[in-house]
């Protein structure tokens, strides 16, 4: 990792540019042609739920910009039915990254630099359950698995890219649908809706679950944030025996403590689905069991809001900081045994290394100890949230910002402890996190 160079770049480039294509992995020559990473400008997804055929069809219209000529990387796990770029039908192929770390889809046509639009039709198979009263459909993610963000359902970009996403939804004859989502819902009548997500969102940000009205017990509430905004909150559960009043109290007290530590709640809503084992975080939302609730809500500051990872090599920061904070914001005076490669994996990596929960959290405890006379780690985290909320960040930028904040070059400290042990996969020697995340097929049982 070119830490020093990146520190220099951070100083020179405006952060808006860095938040976009500057965080993309390197373009590369594949056997098919020159694969390029692009900048999504706008993404409109038309989703049609057909209760007759029990299918969901997506027509996705995405405007993107490329600065180099080549074959754009547009990942989607589902095979497209039709794929057009600027009105011309093209074919696509799922290929390996040059280092064979992951797979993704490219358009098999070299595209000249500029602004272009692709339109793709596809079927959504995962996360859909048609029942007699309507449809339960969600786009739930898993950041410990590859290709498990929005690309599992719809054409999407890597996590570096923030894009304004809009769902245009047609339920056809199903007239009793409702939404649990961190987007803004507009009822257009005739069982049609739009859901608009903030332009700061990436492929890992959005929470979307539509269900027939009354399918889940729920408890709605209004929460007044530390900065005086009244925002809607809802907790709903898969099981009727979940005590939602109790869960609501836990959510509110958890967020109040988080606000006292890290500042006003960063989101426009609070959405909690109590279901399953472990949890997964979204912007202002989570699907979680009760024991992981505080951990998952903490992620609305670290992972989905205050700090946002620009790639899988920064995902460890989400879990390291959150686990450290959730387990009491402790200190440790030594770095004994902390040497895990959490940040230096393939530049195409999209998922988080497990050792973030153990060695990563211990590394944060050490930083909290080391800088205790400067307000500890929380002082830096608060500064980062104040200045860089909703800006996807790499580990190199995180380390550089911390170096600046504490007036000490931390490059070699990070290099020695979060980029090392590349050959040792380590995962078998480290205990798996207590709040394990479910895979997408596992989550489908809660629809
Ligand atoms: Zn977590």
Short mmCIF file of C-alpha atoms and ligand atoms in Angstrom, two decimals:
data_model
loop_
_atom_site.label_atom_id
_atom_site.label_comp_id
_atom_site.label_asym_id
_atom_site.label_seq_id
_atom_site.Cartn_x
_atom_site.Cartn_y
_atom_site.Cartn_z
CA UNK A 1 0.00 0.00 0.00
CA UNK A 2 1.30 3.38 -0.98
CA UNK A 3 0.47 5.07 2.27
CA UNK A 4 2.62 8.18 1.87
CA UNK A 5 1.43 8.84 -1.65
CA UNK A 6 -2.16 8.50 -0.57
CA UNK A 7 -1.66 10.90 2.32
CA UNK A 8 -0.40 13.41 -0.23
CA UNK A 9 -3.36 12.77 -2.53
CA UNK A 10 -5.80 13.28 0.32
CA UNK A 11 -4.28 16.68 0.90
CA UNK A 12 -4.53 17.69 -2.75
CA UNK A 13 -7.75 16.23 -4.07
CA UNK A 14 -11.19 17.45 -3.09
CA UNK A 15 -12.97 14.84 -1.01
CA UNK A 16 -15.93 14.71 -3.40
CA UNK A 17 -13.64 13.37 -6.10
CA UNK A 18 -12.06 10.87 -3.73
CA UNK A 19 -15.47 9.65 -2.69
CA UNK A 20 -16.17 8.64 -6.25
CA UNK A 21 -14.06 6.99 -8.91
CA UNK A 22 -10.79 7.75 -7.09
CA UNK A 23 -11.54 4.82 -4.80
CA UNK A 24 -12.12 2.33 -7.59
CA UNK A 25 -9.75 -0.62 -7.98
CA UNK A 26 -7.38 -0.59 -10.95
CA UNK A 27 -8.65 -1.17 -14.46
CA UNK A 28 -7.01 -4.22 -16.01
CA UNK A 29 -6.53 -6.26 -19.17
CA UNK A 30 -8.69 -9.38 -19.13
CA UNK A 31 -8.79 -12.02 -21.89
CA UNK A 32 -12.08 -10.39 -22.99
CA UNK A 33 -10.66 -6.86 -23.19
CA UNK A 34 -9.77 -3.89 -21.01
CA UNK A 35 -12.02 -3.97 -17.91
CA UNK A 36 -12.77 -0.53 -16.49
CA UNK A 37 -14.43 0.70 -13.33
CA UNK A 38 -16.99 3.44 -13.83
CA UNK A 39 -18.89 6.09 -11.90
CA UNK A 40 -22.65 5.55 -11.61
CA UNK A 41 -24.46 8.90 -11.86
CA UNK A 42 -28.07 7.79 -11.40
CA UNK A 43 -29.78 4.45 -10.97
CA UNK A 44 -33.50 3.90 -11.56
CA UNK A 45 -34.83 0.44 -10.87
CA UNK A 46 -38.35 -0.43 -12.10
CA UNK A 47 -39.50 -3.44 -10.09
CA UNK A 48 -42.63 -5.29 -11.14
CA UNK A 49 -44.04 -7.89 -8.78
CA UNK A 50 -46.34 -10.24 -10.69
CA UNK A 51 -48.53 -12.29 -8.34
CA UNK A 52 -49.81 -14.41 -11.25
CA UNK A 53 -46.46 -15.79 -12.34
CA UNK A 54 -44.91 -15.17 -8.89
CA UNK A 55 -41.97 -13.41 -10.47
CA UNK A 56 -40.19 -10.11 -9.94
CA UNK A 57 -38.85 -8.40 -13.03
CA UNK A 58 -36.40 -5.53 -12.81
CA UNK A 59 -35.74 -3.00 -15.51
CA UNK A 60 -32.70 -1.03 -14.43
CA UNK A 61 -31.71 2.21 -16.14
CA UNK A 62 -28.31 3.41 -15.04
CA UNK A 63 -26.37 6.43 -16.24
CA UNK A 64 -22.63 6.13 -15.76
CA UNK A 65 -19.45 7.95 -16.70
CA UNK A 66 -16.17 6.41 -17.77
CA UNK A 67 -12.97 8.38 -18.23
CA UNK A 68 -11.08 5.63 -20.05
CA UNK A 69 -12.21 3.53 -22.99
CA UNK A 70 -12.96 -0.07 -22.06
CA UNK A 71 -15.46 -2.69 -20.97
CA UNK A 72 -17.36 -1.40 -17.92
CA UNK A 73 -17.61 -3.48 -14.76
CA UNK A 74 -21.31 -3.58 -13.82
CA UNK A 75 -21.80 -6.31 -11.29
CA UNK A 76 -24.98 -8.33 -11.03
CA UNK A 77 -25.31 -11.90 -9.82
CA UNK A 78 -28.54 -12.60 -11.73
CA UNK A 79 -28.09 -13.25 -15.44
CA UNK A 80 -29.56 -10.37 -17.46
CA UNK A 81 -32.35 -11.11 -19.91
CA UNK A 82 -31.59 -8.10 -22.11
CA UNK A 83 -28.74 -5.62 -21.77
CA UNK A 84 -28.54 -2.42 -23.81
CA UNK A 85 -25.89 0.31 -23.76
CA UNK A 86 -26.93 3.60 -25.38
CA UNK A 87 -29.70 1.72 -27.19
CA UNK A 88 -27.53 -1.08 -28.60
CA UNK A 89 -27.92 -4.61 -27.28
CA UNK A 90 -24.73 -6.02 -25.79
CA UNK A 91 -23.71 -9.21 -24.06
CA UNK A 92 -22.06 -9.47 -20.68
CA UNK A 93 -19.85 -11.98 -18.93
CA UNK A 94 -18.86 -12.76 -15.36
CA UNK A 95 -15.07 -12.72 -15.19
CA UNK A 96 -12.33 -13.10 -12.60
CA UNK A 97 -10.46 -10.12 -11.23
CA UNK A 98 -6.90 -10.16 -12.55
CA UNK A 99 -5.66 -11.56 -9.23
CA UNK A 100 -8.51 -14.10 -9.20
CA UNK A 101 -9.77 -12.79 -5.87
CA UNK A 102 -13.37 -12.29 -6.96
CA UNK A 103 -15.82 -12.42 -9.83
CA UNK A 104 -17.86 -9.68 -11.43
CA UNK A 105 -19.72 -8.93 -14.61
CA UNK A 106 -18.38 -6.81 -17.46
CA UNK A 107 -20.06 -5.48 -20.60
CA UNK A 108 -18.50 -7.20 -23.61
CA UNK A 109 -18.19 -4.00 -25.59
CA UNK A 110 -15.53 -1.35 -25.45
CA UNK A 111 -17.16 1.95 -24.52
CA UNK A 112 -15.63 5.33 -25.38
CA UNK A 113 -15.09 7.80 -22.52
CA UNK A 114 -18.17 9.86 -21.69
CA UNK A 115 -21.59 9.62 -20.10
CA UNK A 116 -23.61 6.58 -21.13
CA UNK A 117 -26.79 4.79 -20.15
CA UNK A 118 -27.40 1.11 -19.88
CA UNK A 119 -30.78 -0.54 -19.58
CA UNK A 120 -30.96 -4.09 -18.33
CA UNK A 121 -33.88 -6.39 -17.68
CA UNK A 122 -33.49 -9.22 -15.20
CA UNK A 123 -35.43 -11.40 -12.83
CA UNK A 124 -34.93 -11.19 -9.05
CA UNK A 125 -34.85 -14.67 -7.57
CA UNK A 126 -33.37 -14.14 -4.12
CA UNK A 127 -35.26 -12.49 -1.28
CA UNK A 128 -38.76 -12.98 -2.69
CA UNK A 129 -41.65 -14.84 -1.09
CA UNK A 130 -45.11 -14.64 -2.68
CA UNK A 131 -47.86 -15.51 -0.21
CA UNK A 132 -51.64 -15.38 -0.42
CA UNK A 133 -51.89 -11.83 0.93
CA UNK A 134 -49.13 -10.36 -1.21
CA UNK A 135 -45.35 -10.55 -1.35
CA UNK A 136 -42.58 -10.37 1.22
CA UNK A 137 -39.47 -9.19 -0.57
CA UNK A 138 -36.23 -7.82 0.79
CA UNK A 139 -32.76 -6.89 -0.33
CA UNK A 140 -30.84 -8.06 2.72
CA UNK A 141 -27.04 -8.09 2.57
CA UNK A 142 -24.11 -9.89 4.16
CA UNK A 143 -20.77 -8.09 4.31
CA UNK A 144 -18.84 -11.22 5.26
CA UNK A 145 -19.65 -12.83 1.91
CA UNK A 146 -18.61 -11.88 -1.62
CA UNK A 147 -21.09 -10.33 -4.08
CA UNK A 148 -23.63 -10.02 -1.27
CA UNK A 149 -24.59 -6.35 -1.47
CA UNK A 150 -27.13 -4.90 -3.91
CA UNK A 151 -25.44 -6.78 -6.78
CA UNK A 152 -27.00 -9.95 -5.37
CA UNK A 153 -30.35 -8.63 -6.62
CA UNK A 154 -29.82 -5.81 -9.13
CA UNK A 155 -27.06 -4.34 -11.29
CA UNK A 156 -24.87 -2.32 -8.92
CA UNK A 157 -21.43 -0.84 -8.54
CA UNK A 158 -18.74 -1.54 -5.96
CA UNK A 159 -18.96 0.13 -2.55
CA UNK A 160 -16.76 3.08 -3.55
CA UNK A 161 -19.58 4.56 -5.61
CA UNK A 162 -22.31 6.75 -4.14
CA UNK A 163 -25.30 7.08 -6.40
CA UNK A 164 -28.86 8.40 -6.26
CA UNK A 165 -31.02 5.27 -6.42
CA UNK A 166 -34.78 5.22 -7.01
CA UNK A 167 -37.09 2.20 -7.02
CA UNK A 168 -40.26 2.48 -9.12
CA UNK A 169 -42.45 -0.31 -7.85
CA UNK A 170 -45.55 -1.89 -9.36
CA UNK A 171 -47.37 -4.48 -7.25
CA UNK A 172 -50.01 -4.99 -9.96
CA UNK A 173 -53.12 -6.38 -8.21
CA UNK A 174 -51.54 -6.67 -4.75
CA UNK A 175 -53.17 -3.81 -2.85
CA UNK A 176 -52.01 -4.41 0.72
CA UNK A 177 -48.26 -3.86 0.57
CA UNK A 178 -46.22 -1.77 2.98
CA UNK A 179 -42.54 -0.85 3.28
CA UNK A 180 -39.82 -0.99 5.86
CA UNK A 181 -37.08 1.02 4.17
CA UNK A 182 -34.55 3.77 4.77
CA UNK A 183 -35.65 5.40 1.52
CA UNK A 184 -38.49 7.91 1.10
CA UNK A 185 -41.71 6.21 0.01
CA UNK A 186 -44.31 7.92 -2.20
CA UNK A 187 -47.66 6.22 -2.87
CA UNK A 188 -48.56 6.87 -6.53
CA UNK A 189 -51.89 5.04 -6.31
CA UNK A 190 -52.93 1.89 -8.20
CA UNK A 191 -50.46 -0.19 -6.14
CA UNK A 192 -47.50 1.77 -7.47
CA UNK A 193 -44.84 3.40 -5.31
CA UNK A 194 -41.51 5.13 -5.58
CA UNK A 195 -38.77 4.68 -3.01
CA UNK A 196 -36.00 7.25 -3.24
CA UNK A 197 -32.71 6.77 -1.41
CA UNK A 198 -30.27 9.53 -0.40
CA UNK A 199 -27.52 10.27 -2.93
CA UNK A 200 -24.90 9.40 -0.31
CA UNK A 201 -25.91 5.73 -0.46
CA UNK A 202 -23.75 2.97 -1.88
CA UNK A 203 -24.46 -0.65 -2.74
CA UNK A 204 -24.28 -1.55 0.98
CA UNK A 205 -26.43 1.27 2.40
CA UNK A 206 -30.04 0.66 1.55
CA UNK A 207 -32.58 -1.22 3.62
CA UNK A 208 -35.57 -2.45 1.65
CA UNK A 209 -38.29 -4.83 2.78
CA UNK A 210 -41.84 -4.80 1.45
CA UNK A 211 -44.47 -7.00 3.05
CA UNK A 212 -48.22 -7.47 3.08
CA UNK A 213 -49.75 -5.18 5.72
CA UNK A 214 -50.05 -7.00 9.04
CA UNK A 215 -47.52 -9.73 8.27
CA UNK A 216 -45.26 -8.72 11.15
CA UNK A 217 -46.11 -7.28 14.55
CA UNK A 218 -44.66 -3.78 14.77
CA UNK A 219 -44.24 -0.89 17.16
CA UNK A 220 -43.92 2.59 15.68
CA UNK A 221 -42.48 5.50 17.60
CA UNK A 222 -41.09 8.99 17.18
CA UNK A 223 -37.57 9.67 18.34
CA UNK A 224 -36.23 13.13 19.07
CA UNK A 225 -32.59 13.24 18.12
CA UNK A 226 -29.92 15.06 20.09
CA UNK A 227 -30.13 17.92 17.58
CA UNK A 228 -33.90 18.18 17.99
CA UNK A 229 -35.25 16.37 14.93
CA UNK A 230 -38.37 14.23 15.36
CA UNK A 231 -37.77 11.15 13.22
CA UNK A 232 -39.92 8.07 12.64
CA UNK A 233 -38.84 4.81 14.22
CA UNK A 234 -40.23 1.32 13.84
CA UNK A 235 -39.35 -2.03 15.32
CA UNK A 236 -40.94 -5.12 13.84
CA UNK A 237 -40.38 -8.78 14.45
CA UNK A 238 -40.70 -12.13 12.79
CA UNK A 239 -42.09 -13.76 15.91
CA UNK A 240 -45.25 -12.71 17.70
CA UNK A 241 -43.70 -13.48 21.09
CA UNK A 242 -41.02 -10.78 20.71
CA UNK A 243 -41.69 -8.06 23.27
CA UNK A 244 -41.70 -5.03 20.97
CA UNK A 245 -42.25 -2.51 23.76
CA UNK A 246 -39.16 -3.84 25.47
CA UNK A 247 -37.24 -3.82 22.17
CA UNK A 248 -38.29 -0.22 21.52
CA UNK A 249 -36.98 0.84 24.94
CA UNK A 250 -33.69 -0.92 24.23
CA UNK A 251 -33.39 0.81 20.85
CA UNK A 252 -34.07 4.24 22.31
CA UNK A 253 -31.66 3.86 25.21
CA UNK A 254 -29.01 2.44 22.90
CA UNK A 255 -29.31 5.38 20.49
CA UNK A 256 -29.31 7.89 23.36
CA UNK A 257 -25.99 6.48 24.59
CA UNK A 258 -24.60 6.45 21.05
CA UNK A 259 -25.63 10.09 20.57
CA UNK A 260 -23.94 11.05 23.83
CA UNK A 261 -20.73 9.41 22.61
CA UNK A 262 -20.73 10.15 18.88
CA UNK A 263 -23.17 13.00 18.28
CA UNK A 264 -26.66 13.30 16.80
CA UNK A 265 -28.16 10.30 15.00
CA UNK A 266 -27.04 10.63 11.39
CA UNK A 267 -30.13 9.21 9.70
CA UNK A 268 -33.71 10.23 8.86
CA UNK A 269 -35.27 7.06 10.26
CA UNK A 270 -34.76 4.18 12.68
CA UNK A 271 -35.75 0.74 11.40
CA UNK A 272 -35.14 -2.46 13.35
CA UNK A 273 -36.25 -5.93 12.32
CA UNK A 274 -35.86 -8.44 15.14
CA UNK A 275 -35.27 -11.79 13.49
CA UNK A 276 -32.78 -14.60 13.20
CA UNK A 277 -29.31 -14.97 14.65
CA UNK A 278 -26.77 -12.20 14.65
CA UNK A 279 -27.38 -9.06 12.68
CA UNK A 280 -26.61 -6.96 9.66
CA UNK A 281 -26.34 -3.20 9.50
CA UNK A 282 -27.76 -0.64 7.08
CA UNK A 283 -27.98 3.17 7.19
CA UNK A 284 -30.20 3.81 10.21
CA UNK A 285 -31.53 0.27 10.04
CA UNK A 286 -30.74 -3.28 11.04
CA UNK A 287 -32.02 -6.81 10.92
CA UNK A 288 -30.79 -8.30 14.17
CA UNK A 289 -31.37 -10.49 17.19
CA UNK A 290 -31.85 -8.65 20.49
CA UNK A 291 -28.40 -9.51 21.83
CA UNK A 292 -26.70 -7.87 18.82
CA UNK A 293 -28.98 -4.81 18.82
CA UNK A 294 -26.53 -2.30 20.30
CA UNK A 295 -23.72 -3.59 18.08
CA UNK A 296 -25.83 -3.19 14.95
CA UNK A 297 -27.09 0.28 15.89
CA UNK A 298 -23.48 1.32 16.55
CA UNK A 299 -22.83 0.46 12.90
CA UNK A 300 -25.09 3.35 11.91
CA UNK A 301 -22.09 5.47 12.99
CA UNK A 302 -19.32 3.09 11.90
CA UNK A 303 -20.02 1.31 8.60
CA UNK A 304 -23.21 2.99 7.45
CA UNK A 305 -22.96 6.70 8.15
CA UNK A 306 -20.17 8.35 10.14
CA UNK A 307 -17.53 6.06 8.74
CA UNK A 308 -18.31 4.31 5.45
CA UNK A 309 -15.87 1.77 3.99
CA UNK A 310 -14.83 2.47 0.40
CA UNK A 311 -13.99 -1.20 -0.14
CA UNK A 312 -13.60 -4.58 1.54
CA UNK A 313 -10.14 -3.63 2.77
CA UNK A 314 -11.73 -0.91 4.90
CA UNK A 315 -14.60 -3.08 6.14
CA UNK A 316 -12.50 -4.23 9.10
CA UNK A 317 -12.71 -0.71 10.54
CA UNK A 318 -16.52 -1.10 10.80
CA UNK A 319 -16.23 -4.22 12.90
CA UNK A 320 -13.13 -3.22 14.84
CA UNK A 321 -14.52 0.13 16.00
CA UNK A 322 -18.04 -1.19 16.56
CA UNK A 323 -16.91 -4.23 18.54
CA UNK A 324 -14.54 -2.06 20.58
CA UNK A 325 -17.30 0.49 21.29
CA UNK A 326 -20.01 -2.11 21.96
CA UNK A 327 -17.79 -4.01 24.39
CA UNK A 328 -17.04 -1.03 26.63
CA UNK A 329 -14.49 1.15 24.77
CA UNK A 330 -11.61 -0.46 26.66
CA UNK A 331 -7.86 0.10 26.63
CA UNK A 332 -4.93 -2.28 26.29
CA UNK A 333 -1.33 -1.24 26.69
CA UNK A 334 0.27 -3.67 24.24
CA UNK A 335 -0.01 -4.99 20.71
CA UNK A 336 0.93 -8.56 21.57
CA UNK A 337 -0.54 -10.99 19.05
CA UNK A 338 -2.16 -8.28 16.93
CA UNK A 339 -0.96 -8.89 13.38
CA UNK A 340 -3.66 -9.71 10.89
CA UNK A 341 -4.03 -8.83 7.27
CA UNK A 342 -7.35 -7.07 7.37
CA UNK A 343 -6.56 -4.09 5.13
CA UNK A 344 -4.09 -5.37 2.55
CA UNK A 345 -6.06 -7.97 0.63
CA UNK A 346 -6.88 -7.78 -3.05
CA UNK A 347 -7.89 -4.30 -4.19
CA UNK A 348 -10.99 -5.96 -5.67
CA UNK A 349 -12.04 -7.35 -2.25
CA UNK A 350 -15.60 -6.44 -1.21
CA UNK A 351 -16.11 -8.34 2.04
CA UNK A 352 -14.76 -7.92 5.55
CA UNK A 353 -12.03 -10.04 7.14
CA UNK A 354 -13.24 -11.95 10.24
CA UNK A 355 -10.29 -11.01 12.40
CA UNK A 356 -11.66 -7.45 12.54
CA UNK A 357 -13.87 -8.62 15.43
CA UNK A 358 -10.95 -9.88 17.49
CA UNK A 359 -7.58 -8.46 16.47
CA UNK A 360 -9.14 -5.36 14.89
CA UNK A 361 -11.07 -4.55 18.05
CA UNK A 362 -7.91 -5.13 20.12
CA UNK A 363 -6.03 -2.74 17.85
CA UNK A 364 -8.67 -0.07 18.60
CA UNK A 365 -8.26 -0.74 22.35
CA UNK A 366 -4.53 -0.15 21.93
CA UNK A 367 -5.13 3.13 20.06
CA UNK A 368 -7.52 4.19 22.82
CA UNK A 369 -4.77 3.50 25.37
CA UNK A 370 -2.03 5.14 23.30
CA UNK A 371 -3.97 8.37 22.84
CA UNK A 372 -5.71 8.51 26.20
CA UNK A 373 -4.17 11.87 27.04
CA UNK A 374 -5.61 13.23 23.76
CA UNK A 375 -9.17 12.20 24.55
CA UNK A 376 -8.68 8.59 23.50
CA UNK A 377 -10.01 7.02 20.34
CA UNK A 378 -13.48 8.55 20.81
CA UNK A 379 -12.07 12.07 20.32
CA UNK A 380 -10.76 11.11 16.88
CA UNK A 381 -13.94 9.22 15.95
CA UNK A 382 -16.04 12.26 16.85
CA UNK A 383 -13.84 14.48 14.71
CA UNK A 384 -14.15 12.04 11.80
CA UNK A 385 -17.96 11.92 12.09
CA UNK A 386 -18.12 15.70 12.25
CA UNK A 387 -16.00 16.19 9.12
CA UNK A 388 -16.35 13.07 7.04
CA UNK A 389 -19.77 11.51 7.64
CA UNK A 390 -21.14 9.70 4.59
CA UNK A 391 -17.81 9.84 2.73
CA UNK A 392 -16.57 6.38 1.78
CA UNK A 393 -13.05 5.99 3.13
CA UNK A 394 -10.14 3.60 2.67
CA UNK A 395 -7.95 2.26 5.47
CA UNK A 396 -5.11 4.46 4.14
CA UNK A 397 -7.28 7.56 4.48
CA UNK A 398 -8.47 6.49 7.93
CA UNK A 399 -4.86 6.08 9.08
CA UNK A 400 -3.87 9.39 7.48
CA UNK A 401 -6.72 11.24 9.18
CA UNK A 402 -5.82 9.68 12.50
CA UNK A 403 -2.16 10.63 11.99
CA UNK A 404 -3.15 14.23 11.35
CA UNK A 405 -5.53 14.30 14.31
CA UNK A 406 -3.01 12.99 16.84
CA UNK A 407 -0.02 14.72 15.13
CA UNK A 408 1.85 11.44 14.81
CA UNK A 409 2.64 9.40 11.70
CA UNK A 410 0.82 6.11 12.27
CA UNK A 411 1.73 4.61 8.89
CA UNK A 412 4.08 1.94 10.20
CA UNK A 413 1.83 1.09 13.15
CA UNK A 414 -1.01 0.26 10.78
CA UNK A 415 1.38 -1.47 8.36
CA UNK A 416 2.71 -3.76 11.09
CA UNK A 417 -0.62 -4.72 12.61
CA UNK A 418 -3.44 -4.58 10.08
CA UNK A 419 -1.61 -5.33 6.83
CA UNK A 420 0.53 -8.23 8.02
CA UNK A 421 0.15 -12.01 8.21
CA UNK A 422 -0.88 -12.24 4.61
CA UNK A 423 -0.08 -15.90 4.27
CA UNK A 424 -1.95 -16.96 7.37
CA UNK A 425 -5.67 -16.98 6.69
CA UNK A 426 -6.06 -16.97 10.46
CA UNK A 427 -9.78 -17.51 10.45
CA UNK A 428 -9.61 -21.03 11.83
CA UNK A 429 -7.58 -19.81 14.82
CA UNK A 430 -9.84 -16.94 15.71
CA UNK A 431 -13.23 -17.38 17.23
CA UNK A 432 -16.03 -16.41 14.90
CA UNK A 433 -17.96 -13.31 15.99
CA UNK A 434 -20.70 -13.88 18.54
CA UNK A 435 -23.14 -12.00 16.36
CA UNK A 436 -22.61 -14.07 13.24
CA UNK A 437 -24.17 -12.81 10.09
CA UNK A 438 -26.62 -14.93 8.19
CA UNK A 439 -26.17 -15.68 4.51
CA UNK A 440 -28.79 -14.40 2.07
CA UNK A 441 -30.38 -17.89 1.70
CA UNK A 442 -30.51 -18.19 5.50
CA UNK A 443 -32.23 -14.81 5.78
CA UNK A 444 -34.90 -15.77 3.25
CA UNK A 445 -36.70 -17.84 5.89
CA UNK A 446 -37.64 -14.59 7.65
CA UNK A 447 -39.54 -13.18 4.67
ZN1 LIG B 1 -20.77 -5.83 13.17
#
